[in-house]
PDB file of C-alpha atoms in Angstrom:
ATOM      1  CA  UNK A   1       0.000   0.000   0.000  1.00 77.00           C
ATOM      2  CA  UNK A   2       1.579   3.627  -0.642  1.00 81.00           C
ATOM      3  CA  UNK A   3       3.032   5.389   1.854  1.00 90.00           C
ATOM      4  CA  UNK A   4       4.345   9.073   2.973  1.00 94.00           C
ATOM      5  CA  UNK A   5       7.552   8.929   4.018  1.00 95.00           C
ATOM      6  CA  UNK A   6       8.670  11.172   6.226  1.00 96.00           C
ATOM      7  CA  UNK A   7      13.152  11.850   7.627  1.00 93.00           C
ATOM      8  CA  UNK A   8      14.173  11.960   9.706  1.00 92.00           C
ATOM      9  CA  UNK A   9      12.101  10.266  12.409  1.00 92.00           C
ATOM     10  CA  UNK A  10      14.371  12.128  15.172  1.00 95.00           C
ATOM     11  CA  UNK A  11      16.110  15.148  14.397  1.00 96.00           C
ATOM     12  CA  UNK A  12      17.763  17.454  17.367  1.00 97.00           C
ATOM     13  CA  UNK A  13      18.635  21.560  16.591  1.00 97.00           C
ATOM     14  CA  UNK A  14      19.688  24.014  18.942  1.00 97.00           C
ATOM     15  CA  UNK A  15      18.020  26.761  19.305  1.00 98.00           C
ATOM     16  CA  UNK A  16      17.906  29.658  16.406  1.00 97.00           C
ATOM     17  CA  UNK A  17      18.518  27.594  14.238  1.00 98.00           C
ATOM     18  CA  UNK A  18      16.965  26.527  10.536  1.00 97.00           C
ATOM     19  CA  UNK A  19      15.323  23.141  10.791  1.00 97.00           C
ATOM     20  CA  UNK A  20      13.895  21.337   7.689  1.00 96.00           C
ATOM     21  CA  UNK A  21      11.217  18.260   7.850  1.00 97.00           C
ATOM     22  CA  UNK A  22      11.201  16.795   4.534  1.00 97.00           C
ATOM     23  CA  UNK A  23       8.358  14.368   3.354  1.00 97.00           C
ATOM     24  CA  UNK A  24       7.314  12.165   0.511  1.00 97.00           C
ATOM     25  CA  UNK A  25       3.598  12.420  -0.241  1.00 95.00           C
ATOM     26  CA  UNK A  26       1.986   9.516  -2.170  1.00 93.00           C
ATOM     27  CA  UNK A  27       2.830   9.803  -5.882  1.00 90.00           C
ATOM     28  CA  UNK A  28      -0.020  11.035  -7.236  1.00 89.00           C
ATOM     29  CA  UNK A  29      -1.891  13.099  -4.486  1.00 91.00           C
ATOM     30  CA  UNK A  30      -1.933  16.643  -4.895  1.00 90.00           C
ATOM     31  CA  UNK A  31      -2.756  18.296  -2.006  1.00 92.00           C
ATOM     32  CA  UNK A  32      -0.253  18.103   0.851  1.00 94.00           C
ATOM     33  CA  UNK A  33      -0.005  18.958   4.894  1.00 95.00           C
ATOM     34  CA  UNK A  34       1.422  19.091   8.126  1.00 97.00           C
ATOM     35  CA  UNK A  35       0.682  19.152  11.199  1.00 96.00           C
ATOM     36  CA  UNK A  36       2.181  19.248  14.896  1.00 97.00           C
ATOM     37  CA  UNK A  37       2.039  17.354  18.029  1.00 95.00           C
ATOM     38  CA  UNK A  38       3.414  19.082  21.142  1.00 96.00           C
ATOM     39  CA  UNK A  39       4.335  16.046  23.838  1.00 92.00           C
ATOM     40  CA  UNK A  40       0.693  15.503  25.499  1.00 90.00           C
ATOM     41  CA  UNK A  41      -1.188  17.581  23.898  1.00 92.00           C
ATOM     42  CA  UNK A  42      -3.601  16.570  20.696  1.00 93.00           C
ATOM     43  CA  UNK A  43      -2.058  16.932  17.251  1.00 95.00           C
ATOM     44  CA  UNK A  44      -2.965  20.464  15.493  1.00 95.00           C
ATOM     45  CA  UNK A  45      -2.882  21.609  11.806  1.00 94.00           C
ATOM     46  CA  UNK A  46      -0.622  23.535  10.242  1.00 97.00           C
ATOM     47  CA  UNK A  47      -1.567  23.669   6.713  1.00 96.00           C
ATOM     48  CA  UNK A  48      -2.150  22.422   3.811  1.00 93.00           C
ATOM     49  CA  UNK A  49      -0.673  23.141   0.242  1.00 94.00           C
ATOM     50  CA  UNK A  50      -1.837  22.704  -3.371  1.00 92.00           C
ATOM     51  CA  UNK A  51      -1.032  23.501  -6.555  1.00 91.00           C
ATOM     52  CA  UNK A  52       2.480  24.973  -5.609  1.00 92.00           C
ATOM     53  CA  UNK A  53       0.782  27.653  -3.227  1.00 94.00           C
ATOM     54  CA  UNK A  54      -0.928  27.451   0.452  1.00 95.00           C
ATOM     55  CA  UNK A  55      -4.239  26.980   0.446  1.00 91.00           C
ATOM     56  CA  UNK A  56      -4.533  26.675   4.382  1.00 91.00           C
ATOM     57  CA  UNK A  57      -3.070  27.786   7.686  1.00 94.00           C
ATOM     58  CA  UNK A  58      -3.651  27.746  11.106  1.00 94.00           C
ATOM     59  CA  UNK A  59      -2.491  30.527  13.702  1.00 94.00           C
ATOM     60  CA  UNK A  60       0.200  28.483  14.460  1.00 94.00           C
ATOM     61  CA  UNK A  61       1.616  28.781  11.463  1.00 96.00           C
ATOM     62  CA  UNK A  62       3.479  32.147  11.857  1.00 95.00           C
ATOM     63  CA  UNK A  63       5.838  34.003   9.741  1.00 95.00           C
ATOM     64  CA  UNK A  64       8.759  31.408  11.272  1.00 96.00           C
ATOM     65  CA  UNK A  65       7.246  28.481   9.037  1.00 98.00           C
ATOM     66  CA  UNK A  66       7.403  27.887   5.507  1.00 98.00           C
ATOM     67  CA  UNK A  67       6.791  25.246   2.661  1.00 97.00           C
ATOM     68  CA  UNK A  68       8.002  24.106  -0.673  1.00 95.00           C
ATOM     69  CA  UNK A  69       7.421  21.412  -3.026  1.00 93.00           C
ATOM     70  CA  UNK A  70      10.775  21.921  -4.163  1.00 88.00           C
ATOM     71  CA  UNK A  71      10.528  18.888  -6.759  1.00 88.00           C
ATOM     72  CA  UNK A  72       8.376  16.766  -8.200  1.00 79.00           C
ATOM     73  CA  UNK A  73       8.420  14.502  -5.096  1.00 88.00           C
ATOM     74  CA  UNK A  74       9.626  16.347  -1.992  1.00 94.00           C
ATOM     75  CA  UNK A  75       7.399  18.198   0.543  1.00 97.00           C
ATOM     76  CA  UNK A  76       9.099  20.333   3.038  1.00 97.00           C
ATOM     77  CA  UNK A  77       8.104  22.413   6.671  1.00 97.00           C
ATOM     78  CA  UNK A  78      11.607  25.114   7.037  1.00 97.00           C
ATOM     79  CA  UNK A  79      11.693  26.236  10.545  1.00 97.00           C
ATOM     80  CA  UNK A  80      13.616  29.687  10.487  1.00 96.00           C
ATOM     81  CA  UNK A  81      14.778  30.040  13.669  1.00 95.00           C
ATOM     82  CA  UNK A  82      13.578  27.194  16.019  1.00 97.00           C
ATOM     83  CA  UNK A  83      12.122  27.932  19.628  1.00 97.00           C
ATOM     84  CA  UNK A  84      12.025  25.668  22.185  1.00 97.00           C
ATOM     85  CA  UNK A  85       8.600  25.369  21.846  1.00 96.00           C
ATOM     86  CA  UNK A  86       8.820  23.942  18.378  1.00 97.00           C
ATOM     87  CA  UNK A  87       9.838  21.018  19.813  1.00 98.00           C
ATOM     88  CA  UNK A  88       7.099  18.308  18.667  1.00 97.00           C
ATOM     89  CA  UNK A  89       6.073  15.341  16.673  1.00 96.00           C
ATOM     90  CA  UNK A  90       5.630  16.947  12.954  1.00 97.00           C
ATOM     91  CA  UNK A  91       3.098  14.877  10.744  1.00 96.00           C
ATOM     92  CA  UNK A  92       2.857  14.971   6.908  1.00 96.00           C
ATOM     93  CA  UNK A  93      -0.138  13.779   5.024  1.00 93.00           C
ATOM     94  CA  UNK A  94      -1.475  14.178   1.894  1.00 92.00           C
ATOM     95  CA  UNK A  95      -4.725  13.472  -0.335  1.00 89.00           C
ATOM     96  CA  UNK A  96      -5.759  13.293  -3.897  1.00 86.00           C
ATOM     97  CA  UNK A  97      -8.195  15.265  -3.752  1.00 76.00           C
ATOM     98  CA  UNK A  98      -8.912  18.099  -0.830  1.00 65.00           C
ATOM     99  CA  UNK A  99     -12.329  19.261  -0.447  1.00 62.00           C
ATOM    100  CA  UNK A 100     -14.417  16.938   1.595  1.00 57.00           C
ATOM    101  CA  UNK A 101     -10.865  15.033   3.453  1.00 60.00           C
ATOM    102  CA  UNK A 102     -12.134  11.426   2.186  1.00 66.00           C
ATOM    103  CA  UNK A 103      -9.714  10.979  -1.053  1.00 71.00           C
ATOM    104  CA  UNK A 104      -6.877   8.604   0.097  1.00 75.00           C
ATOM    105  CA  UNK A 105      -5.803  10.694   2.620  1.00 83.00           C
ATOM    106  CA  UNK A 106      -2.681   9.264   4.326  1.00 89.00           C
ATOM    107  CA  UNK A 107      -0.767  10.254   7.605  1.00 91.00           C
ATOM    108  CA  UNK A 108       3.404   9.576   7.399  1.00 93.00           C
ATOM    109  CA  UNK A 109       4.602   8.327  10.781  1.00 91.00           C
ATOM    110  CA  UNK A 110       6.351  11.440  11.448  1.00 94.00           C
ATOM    111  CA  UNK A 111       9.455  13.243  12.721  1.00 96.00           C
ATOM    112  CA  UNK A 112       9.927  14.199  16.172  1.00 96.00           C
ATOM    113  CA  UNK A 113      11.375  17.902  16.668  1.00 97.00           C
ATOM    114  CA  UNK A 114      13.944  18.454  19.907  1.00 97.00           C
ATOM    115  CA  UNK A 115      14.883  22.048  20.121  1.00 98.00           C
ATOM    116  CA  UNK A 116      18.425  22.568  22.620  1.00 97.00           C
TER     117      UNK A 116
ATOM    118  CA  UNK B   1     -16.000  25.481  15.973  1.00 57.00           C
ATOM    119  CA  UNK B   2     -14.622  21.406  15.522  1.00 63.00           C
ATOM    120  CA  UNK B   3     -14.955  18.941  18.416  1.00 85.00           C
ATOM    121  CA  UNK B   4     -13.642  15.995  18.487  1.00 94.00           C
ATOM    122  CA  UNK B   5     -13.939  14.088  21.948  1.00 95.00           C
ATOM    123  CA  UNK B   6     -13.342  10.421  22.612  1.00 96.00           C
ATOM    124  CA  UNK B   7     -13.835   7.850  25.761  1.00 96.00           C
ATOM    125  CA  UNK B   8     -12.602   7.026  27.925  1.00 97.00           C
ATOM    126  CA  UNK B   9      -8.717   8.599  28.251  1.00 95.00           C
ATOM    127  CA  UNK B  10      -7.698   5.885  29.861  1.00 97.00           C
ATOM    128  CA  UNK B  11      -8.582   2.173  29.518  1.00 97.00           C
ATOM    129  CA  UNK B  12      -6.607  -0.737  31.003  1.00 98.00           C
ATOM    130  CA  UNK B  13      -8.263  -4.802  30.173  1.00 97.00           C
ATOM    131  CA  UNK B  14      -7.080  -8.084  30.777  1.00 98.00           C
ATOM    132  CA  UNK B  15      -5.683  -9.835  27.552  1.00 98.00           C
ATOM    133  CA  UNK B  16      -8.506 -11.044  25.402  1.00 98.00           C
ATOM    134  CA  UNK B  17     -10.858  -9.039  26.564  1.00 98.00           C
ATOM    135  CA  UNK B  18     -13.654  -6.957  24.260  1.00 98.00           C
ATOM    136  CA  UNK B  19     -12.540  -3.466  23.857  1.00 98.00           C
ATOM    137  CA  UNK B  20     -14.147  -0.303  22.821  1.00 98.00           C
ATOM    138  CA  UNK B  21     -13.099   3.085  22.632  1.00 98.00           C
ATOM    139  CA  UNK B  22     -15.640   5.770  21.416  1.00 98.00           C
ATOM    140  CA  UNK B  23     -15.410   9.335  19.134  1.00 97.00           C
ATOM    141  CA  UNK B  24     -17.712  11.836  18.690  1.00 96.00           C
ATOM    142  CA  UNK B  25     -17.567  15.141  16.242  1.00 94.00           C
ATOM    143  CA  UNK B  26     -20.136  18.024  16.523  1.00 89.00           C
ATOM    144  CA  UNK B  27     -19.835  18.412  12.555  1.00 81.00           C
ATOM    145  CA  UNK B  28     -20.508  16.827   9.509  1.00 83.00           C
ATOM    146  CA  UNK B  29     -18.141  15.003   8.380  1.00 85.00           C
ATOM    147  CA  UNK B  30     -16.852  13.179   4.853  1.00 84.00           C
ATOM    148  CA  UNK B  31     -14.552  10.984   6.808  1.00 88.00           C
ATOM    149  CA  UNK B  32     -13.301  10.014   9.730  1.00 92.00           C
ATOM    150  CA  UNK B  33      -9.856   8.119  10.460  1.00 92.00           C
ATOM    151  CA  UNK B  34      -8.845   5.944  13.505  1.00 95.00           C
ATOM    152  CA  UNK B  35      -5.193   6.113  13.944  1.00 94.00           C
ATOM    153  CA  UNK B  36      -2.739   4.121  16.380  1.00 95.00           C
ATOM    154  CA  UNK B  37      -0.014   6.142  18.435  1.00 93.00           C
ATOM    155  CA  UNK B  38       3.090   4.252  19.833  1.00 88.00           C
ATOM    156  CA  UNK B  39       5.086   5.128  22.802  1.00 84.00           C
ATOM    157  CA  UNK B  40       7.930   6.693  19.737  1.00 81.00           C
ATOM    158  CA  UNK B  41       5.195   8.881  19.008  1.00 83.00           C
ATOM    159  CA  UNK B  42       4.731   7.711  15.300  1.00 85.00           C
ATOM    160  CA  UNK B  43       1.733   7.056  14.080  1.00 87.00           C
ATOM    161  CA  UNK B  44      -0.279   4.457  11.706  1.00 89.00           C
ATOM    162  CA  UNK B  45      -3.383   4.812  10.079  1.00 88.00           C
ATOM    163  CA  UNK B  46      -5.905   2.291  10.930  1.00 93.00           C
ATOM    164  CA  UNK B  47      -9.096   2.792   9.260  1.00 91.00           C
ATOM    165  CA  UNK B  48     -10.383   5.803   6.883  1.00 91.00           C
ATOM    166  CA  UNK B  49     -14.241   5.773   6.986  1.00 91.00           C
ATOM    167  CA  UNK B  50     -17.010   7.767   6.107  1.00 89.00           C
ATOM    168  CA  UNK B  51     -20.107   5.367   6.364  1.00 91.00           C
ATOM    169  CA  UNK B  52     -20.844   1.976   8.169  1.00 94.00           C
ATOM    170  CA  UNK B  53     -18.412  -0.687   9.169  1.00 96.00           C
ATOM    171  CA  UNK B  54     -14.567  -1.769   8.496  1.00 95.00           C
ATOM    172  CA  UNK B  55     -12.950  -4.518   9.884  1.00 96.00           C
ATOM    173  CA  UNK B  56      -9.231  -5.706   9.458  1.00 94.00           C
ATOM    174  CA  UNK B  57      -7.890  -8.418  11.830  1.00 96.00           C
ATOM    175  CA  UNK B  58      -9.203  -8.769  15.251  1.00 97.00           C
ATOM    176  CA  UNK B  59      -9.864  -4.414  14.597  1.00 97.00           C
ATOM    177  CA  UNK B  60     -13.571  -3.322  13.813  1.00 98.00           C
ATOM    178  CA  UNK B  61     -14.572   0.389  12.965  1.00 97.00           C
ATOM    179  CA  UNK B  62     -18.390   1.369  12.821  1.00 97.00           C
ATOM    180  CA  UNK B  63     -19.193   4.862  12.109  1.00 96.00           C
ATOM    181  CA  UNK B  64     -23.041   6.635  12.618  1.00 95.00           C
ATOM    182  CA  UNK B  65     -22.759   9.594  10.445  1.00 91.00           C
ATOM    183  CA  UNK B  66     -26.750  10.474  11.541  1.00 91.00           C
ATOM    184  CA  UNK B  67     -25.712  10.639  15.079  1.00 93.00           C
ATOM    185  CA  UNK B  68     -21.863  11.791  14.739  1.00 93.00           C
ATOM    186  CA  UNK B  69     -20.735   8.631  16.612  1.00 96.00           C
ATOM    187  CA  UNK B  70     -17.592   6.263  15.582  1.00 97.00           C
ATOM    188  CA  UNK B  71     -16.390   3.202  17.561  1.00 98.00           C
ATOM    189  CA  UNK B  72     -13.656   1.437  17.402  1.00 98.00           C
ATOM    190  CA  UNK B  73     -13.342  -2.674  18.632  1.00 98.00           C
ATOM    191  CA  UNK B  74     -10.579  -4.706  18.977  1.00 98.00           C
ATOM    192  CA  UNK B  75     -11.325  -8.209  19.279  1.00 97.00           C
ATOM    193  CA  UNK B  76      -9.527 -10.877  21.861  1.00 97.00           C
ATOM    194  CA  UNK B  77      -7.311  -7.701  22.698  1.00 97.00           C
ATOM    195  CA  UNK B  78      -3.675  -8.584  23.139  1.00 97.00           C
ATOM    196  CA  UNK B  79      -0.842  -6.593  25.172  1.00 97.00           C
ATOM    197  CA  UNK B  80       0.746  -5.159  21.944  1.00 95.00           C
ATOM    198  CA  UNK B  81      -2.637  -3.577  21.450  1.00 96.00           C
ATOM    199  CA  UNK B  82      -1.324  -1.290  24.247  1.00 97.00           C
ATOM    200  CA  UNK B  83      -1.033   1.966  22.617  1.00 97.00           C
ATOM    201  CA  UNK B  84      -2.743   5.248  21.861  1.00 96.00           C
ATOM    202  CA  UNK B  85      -5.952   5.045  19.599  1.00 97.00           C
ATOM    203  CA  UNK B  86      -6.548   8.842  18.219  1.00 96.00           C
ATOM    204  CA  UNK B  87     -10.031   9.691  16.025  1.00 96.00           C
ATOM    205  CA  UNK B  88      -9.676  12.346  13.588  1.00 93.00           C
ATOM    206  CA  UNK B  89     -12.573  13.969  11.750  1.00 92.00           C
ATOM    207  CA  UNK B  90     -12.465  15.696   8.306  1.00 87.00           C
ATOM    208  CA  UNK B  91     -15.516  18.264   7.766  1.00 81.00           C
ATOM    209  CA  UNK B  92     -17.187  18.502   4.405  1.00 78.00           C
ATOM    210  CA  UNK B  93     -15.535  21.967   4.028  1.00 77.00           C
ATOM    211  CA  UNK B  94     -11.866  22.387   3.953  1.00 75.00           C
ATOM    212  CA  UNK B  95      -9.310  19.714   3.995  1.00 76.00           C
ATOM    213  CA  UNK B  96      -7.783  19.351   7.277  1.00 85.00           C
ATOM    214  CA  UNK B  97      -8.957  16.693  10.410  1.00 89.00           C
ATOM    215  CA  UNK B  98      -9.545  17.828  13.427  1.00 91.00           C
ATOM    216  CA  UNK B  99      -8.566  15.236  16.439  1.00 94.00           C
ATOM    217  CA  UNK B 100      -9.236  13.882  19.279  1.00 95.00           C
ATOM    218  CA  UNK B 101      -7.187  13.412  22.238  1.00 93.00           C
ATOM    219  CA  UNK B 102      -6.733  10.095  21.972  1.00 95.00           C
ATOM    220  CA  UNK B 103      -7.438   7.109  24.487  1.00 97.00           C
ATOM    221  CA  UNK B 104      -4.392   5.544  26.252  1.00 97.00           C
ATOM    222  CA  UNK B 105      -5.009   1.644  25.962  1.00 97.00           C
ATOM    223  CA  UNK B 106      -3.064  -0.761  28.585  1.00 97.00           C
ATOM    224  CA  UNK B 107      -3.384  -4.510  27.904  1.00 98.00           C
ATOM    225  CA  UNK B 108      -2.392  -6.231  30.696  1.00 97.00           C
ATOM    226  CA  UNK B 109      -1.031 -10.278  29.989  1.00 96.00           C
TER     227      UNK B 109
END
C-alpha cells in the first residue's frame, strides 16, 4: 500500500537555528499537509498546500514556518529560527483530492522535533 | 467550531478481553480516520471511513454519520494492542482533520 515517508524520524537543533522536515507524499496526491504534536497535547494543523501555493493555515503557522514542493516529489516544513517550543512530533499527510478530506488521505509516521 | 472528543482517556483490560473506545464530532463530516499512536510517538493509520463498518484483523470500525458517533473494537485484545488510539474527523468543508485526544489503551497479559 503507498506510503508518505517522512526523515528523519528524530532530528535534534539548537536553538535559532533553521530546521527542515522533509516528506514524501503519495505519488499522485496533490494536495499536501502538516501538522504538529506538542508532547501531550492533541495533534494540530498547520496547513495544507496545493497547486504549488498554500491553500490553508492555522495561527500556528506564523511568519517562522514555511513550505516548498521543491521537486516533483519532496514536501518540506523550514523552521527559520527554532524555539524551544517547536519542539514536537511533525506529521505529513497528503490526499488526492482536498475538499471533503475522504480521497486517500494518508498520515506519514512522522518526525519528532527536539529544540536545545 | 470542531470537536472531536473520545472515551474514555484511559482504559486498562485483561488480555482477550472486548474493547471499545468511542469518538464523537459536533460536525458533519466526509470521513473520519482511527489512527494508532506508539510510545515513539509515530503514528499508523488504521481505518479511513465515512459510512458503516470496516474490519481488518481482530480491529472493527463502525461509524453513525446520523448521530456523529464512531467506535472502534478490537477483538480478543492482546498486550501489543497497548497503545494510543486517536479519532480524527475531516468536515465537508476544507481539507484538514480535526482530532481527538486520543485514548491511552493498557493490555495487561
Amino acid at each position: 500500500e503507498p506510503e508518505v515517508t517522512q526523515t528523519p524520524s528524530h532530528q535534534v537543533t539548537q536553538m535559532g537555528q533553521e530546521v527542515i522536515l522533509r516528506c514524501v507524499p503519495i505519488s499522485n496526491h496533490l494536495y499536501f499537509y502538516w501538522y504538529r504534536q506538542i508532547l501531550g497535547q492533541k495533534v494540530e494543523f498547520l496547513v495544507s498546500f496545493y497547486n504549488n501555493e498554500i491553500s490553508e493555515k492555522s495561527e500556528i503557522f506564523d511568519d517562522q514556518f514555511s513550505v516548498e514542493r521543491p521537486d516533483g516529489s519532496n514536501f518540506t516544513l523550514k523552521i527559520r529560527s527554532t524555539k524551544l517550543e517547536d519542539s514536537a512530533m511533525y506529521f505529513c499527510a497528503s490526499s488526492l483530492i482536498g475538499q471533503g478530506a475522504r480521497y486517500g488521505y494518508t498520515f506519514g509516521s512522522g518526525t519528532r522535533l527536539t529544540v536545545v | 467550531k470542531n470537536e472531536v472528543e473520545q472515551s474514555p482517556q484511559n482504559l486498562t483490560a485483561q488480555e482477550g478481553e472486548f474493547i471499545t473506545i468511542n469518538c464523537s464530532y459536533s460536525v458533519g463530516i466526509s470521513a473520519l480516520h482511527w489512527l494508532q499512536q506508539h510510545p515513539g510517538g509515530g503514528i499508523v493509520s488504521l481505518f479511513m471511513l465515512s459510512s458503516g463498518k470496516k474490519k481488518h484483523g481482530r480491529l472493527i470500525a463502525t461509524i453513525n454519520i446520523q448521530e456523529k458517533h464512531s467506535s472502534l473494537h478490537i477483538t480478543a485484545s492482546h498486550p501489543r494492542d497497548s497503545a494510543v488510539y486517536i479519532c480524527a474527523a475531516g468536515p465537508n468543508t476544507g481539507n484538514q482533520f480535526y482530532f481527538g485526544t486520543g485514548t491511552s489503551l493498557t493490555v495487561i497479559p
